Amino acid sequence: MASLNKISILFLLISLILCFFSSRSINANDDILDIACEKYKECLDYINADKVLAAAATSDLDLGLALMKSIVAQTKTTHDYVLKKKIENPVYTECEKEWLNMGPNFQLILDRTVKNKGYKDDTDDYDFYNVGDASDRCETSLKNANIIDPELNRKSHELGILMVSANRSLTHLSQKKRGLIK
């Protein structure tokens, strides 16, 4: 009977230890998402709905790079959308140029960020946002032509969510590397 009690206590201890470590990894993922999204529900929902992004929430670098890859893919699909719109309406010419250039420029930043394992230079985040400003220039050119495109607005909004989240993750990583935060 005493050995049965020892086995039960041992089993209970092992279970508690496993629960503790599994909850710690969940909390770590939550912390990474909180940094990327700052508890912004739309951002959290977006990342959690995408299996690749949700799975990458294991480190600032992994999530930041996954978000950047998603940005590159989204700029390509949005460019395809704008290209079709341009065929229907030449007012979309400026937008088509902006979205065409964003894809390769984001890819260059992604390649550099992968190589450096995060932001290396103080200007990396500036370069990242500077490329994304093309979305705003597109929106402005359409507004000036009195065109409202809800689908393009949605795509631009999603791009903004991805950019802000990626930048927060990568900036947090950069600050940790520099010893500015723990």
Short mmCIF file of N, CA, C and O in Angstrom, two decimals, residues 12 20 29-30 32-33 40 42 44 50 52-53 56 59 82 86 92 94 100 107 117 121 134 139 141 151 161 164 171:
data_model
loop_
_atom_site.label_atom_id
_atom_site.label_comp_id
_atom_site.label_asym_id
_atom_site.label_seq_id
_atom_site.Cartn_x
_atom_site.Cartn_y
_atom_site.Cartn_z
N LEU A 12 1.59 12.30 -9.50
CA LEU A 12 1.05 13.64 -9.28
C LEU A 12 2.14 14.69 -9.48
O LEU A 12 1.90 15.72 -10.14
N PHE A 20 3.19 22.67 -15.39
CA PHE A 20 3.93 23.91 -15.20
C PHE A 20 4.70 24.30 -16.46
O PHE A 20 4.61 25.42 -16.94
N ASN A 29 4.46 32.18 -25.58
CA ASN A 29 3.82 32.53 -26.84
C ASN A 29 2.90 33.73 -26.67
O ASN A 29 2.86 34.61 -27.52
N ASP A 30 2.17 33.76 -25.55
CA ASP A 30 1.30 34.90 -25.29
C ASP A 30 2.11 36.17 -25.16
O ASP A 30 1.71 37.23 -25.66
N ILE A 32 4.98 36.86 -26.57
CA ILE A 32 5.45 37.22 -27.91
C ILE A 32 4.33 37.87 -28.71
O ILE A 32 4.53 38.88 -29.38
N LEU A 33 3.13 37.32 -28.61
CA LEU A 33 1.98 37.91 -29.30
C LEU A 33 1.60 39.26 -28.69
O LEU A 33 1.22 40.18 -29.42
N TYR A 40 -3.91 44.20 -29.19
CA TYR A 40 -4.84 44.69 -30.21
C TYR A 40 -5.57 43.47 -30.78
O TYR A 40 -4.97 42.64 -31.43
N GLU A 42 -7.70 42.76 -33.15
CA GLU A 42 -7.69 42.46 -34.58
C GLU A 42 -6.37 41.82 -35.00
O GLU A 42 -6.35 40.88 -35.80
N LEU A 44 -4.27 40.12 -32.93
CA LEU A 44 -4.24 38.78 -32.32
C LEU A 44 -5.09 37.80 -33.12
O LEU A 44 -4.67 36.67 -33.38
N ASP A 50 -4.13 32.44 -38.81
CA ASP A 50 -3.17 31.97 -39.80
C ASP A 50 -2.26 30.95 -39.12
O ASP A 50 -1.47 31.31 -38.25
N VAL A 52 0.42 29.37 -40.02
CA VAL A 52 1.87 29.61 -40.14
C VAL A 52 2.30 30.70 -39.16
O VAL A 52 3.30 30.55 -38.46
N LEU A 53 1.53 31.78 -39.11
CA LEU A 53 1.88 32.87 -38.19
C LEU A 53 1.74 32.43 -36.74
O LEU A 53 2.62 32.72 -35.91
N ALA A 56 4.56 30.39 -35.62
CA ALA A 56 5.83 31.12 -35.53
C ALA A 56 5.94 31.95 -34.26
O ALA A 56 6.98 32.56 -34.00
N SER A 59 9.20 32.90 -30.95
CA SER A 59 10.24 33.88 -30.64
C SER A 59 9.95 35.14 -31.44
O SER A 59 9.24 35.11 -32.44
N VAL A 82 -4.67 44.89 -58.10
CA VAL A 82 -4.59 46.26 -58.62
C VAL A 82 -4.33 46.25 -60.12
O VAL A 82 -4.86 47.08 -60.86
N LYS A 86 -6.47 48.13 -62.90
CA LYS A 86 -5.86 49.08 -63.81
C LYS A 86 -6.33 48.84 -65.25
O LYS A 86 -6.55 49.79 -66.01
N TYR A 92 -5.92 53.53 -61.77
CA TYR A 92 -5.17 52.62 -60.90
C TYR A 92 -3.70 52.49 -61.30
O TYR A 92 -2.95 51.75 -60.66
N GLU A 94 -1.09 54.47 -60.97
CA GLU A 94 -0.16 54.83 -59.89
C GLU A 94 -0.13 53.74 -58.81
O GLU A 94 0.92 53.37 -58.32
N LEU A 100 3.58 47.15 -57.25
CA LEU A 100 4.59 46.38 -57.97
C LEU A 100 5.95 46.52 -57.31
O LEU A 100 6.68 45.55 -57.13
N GLN A 107 10.95 42.15 -50.09
CA GLN A 107 11.76 40.94 -50.17
C GLN A 107 13.22 41.24 -49.83
O GLN A 107 13.87 40.47 -49.12
N LYS A 117 19.61 38.03 -38.79
CA LYS A 117 18.84 37.45 -37.67
C LYS A 117 18.13 38.54 -36.87
O LYS A 117 18.16 38.56 -35.65
N ASP A 121 20.75 47.35 -38.31
CA ASP A 121 21.05 48.77 -38.34
C ASP A 121 19.88 49.57 -37.77
O ASP A 121 18.74 49.13 -37.77
N ALA A 134 4.09 53.13 -49.65
CA ALA A 134 3.55 53.06 -51.00
C ALA A 134 2.04 52.76 -50.98
O ALA A 134 1.29 53.24 -51.82
N GLU A 139 -3.50 54.85 -51.92
CA GLU A 139 -4.81 55.25 -51.39
C GLU A 139 -5.08 56.74 -51.66
O GLU A 139 -6.19 57.11 -52.04
N SER A 141 -3.85 58.57 -54.11
CA SER A 141 -4.11 58.81 -55.54
C SER A 141 -5.53 58.40 -55.92
O SER A 141 -6.17 59.08 -56.73
N GLU A 151 -12.18 46.73 -51.22
CA GLU A 151 -11.30 45.55 -51.21
C GLU A 151 -9.84 45.97 -51.07
O GLU A 151 -9.08 45.39 -50.28
N ILE A 161 -1.50 46.04 -40.43
CA ILE A 161 -1.47 45.18 -39.24
C ILE A 161 -0.21 44.32 -39.26
O ILE A 161 0.50 44.20 -38.25
N VAL A 164 3.04 46.58 -38.68
CA VAL A 164 3.21 47.04 -37.30
C VAL A 164 3.62 45.87 -36.41
O VAL A 164 4.53 45.99 -35.57
N THR A 171 11.79 44.95 -33.49
CA THR A 171 12.34 46.02 -32.66
C THR A 171 12.58 45.51 -31.24
O THR A 171 13.62 45.81 -30.63
#
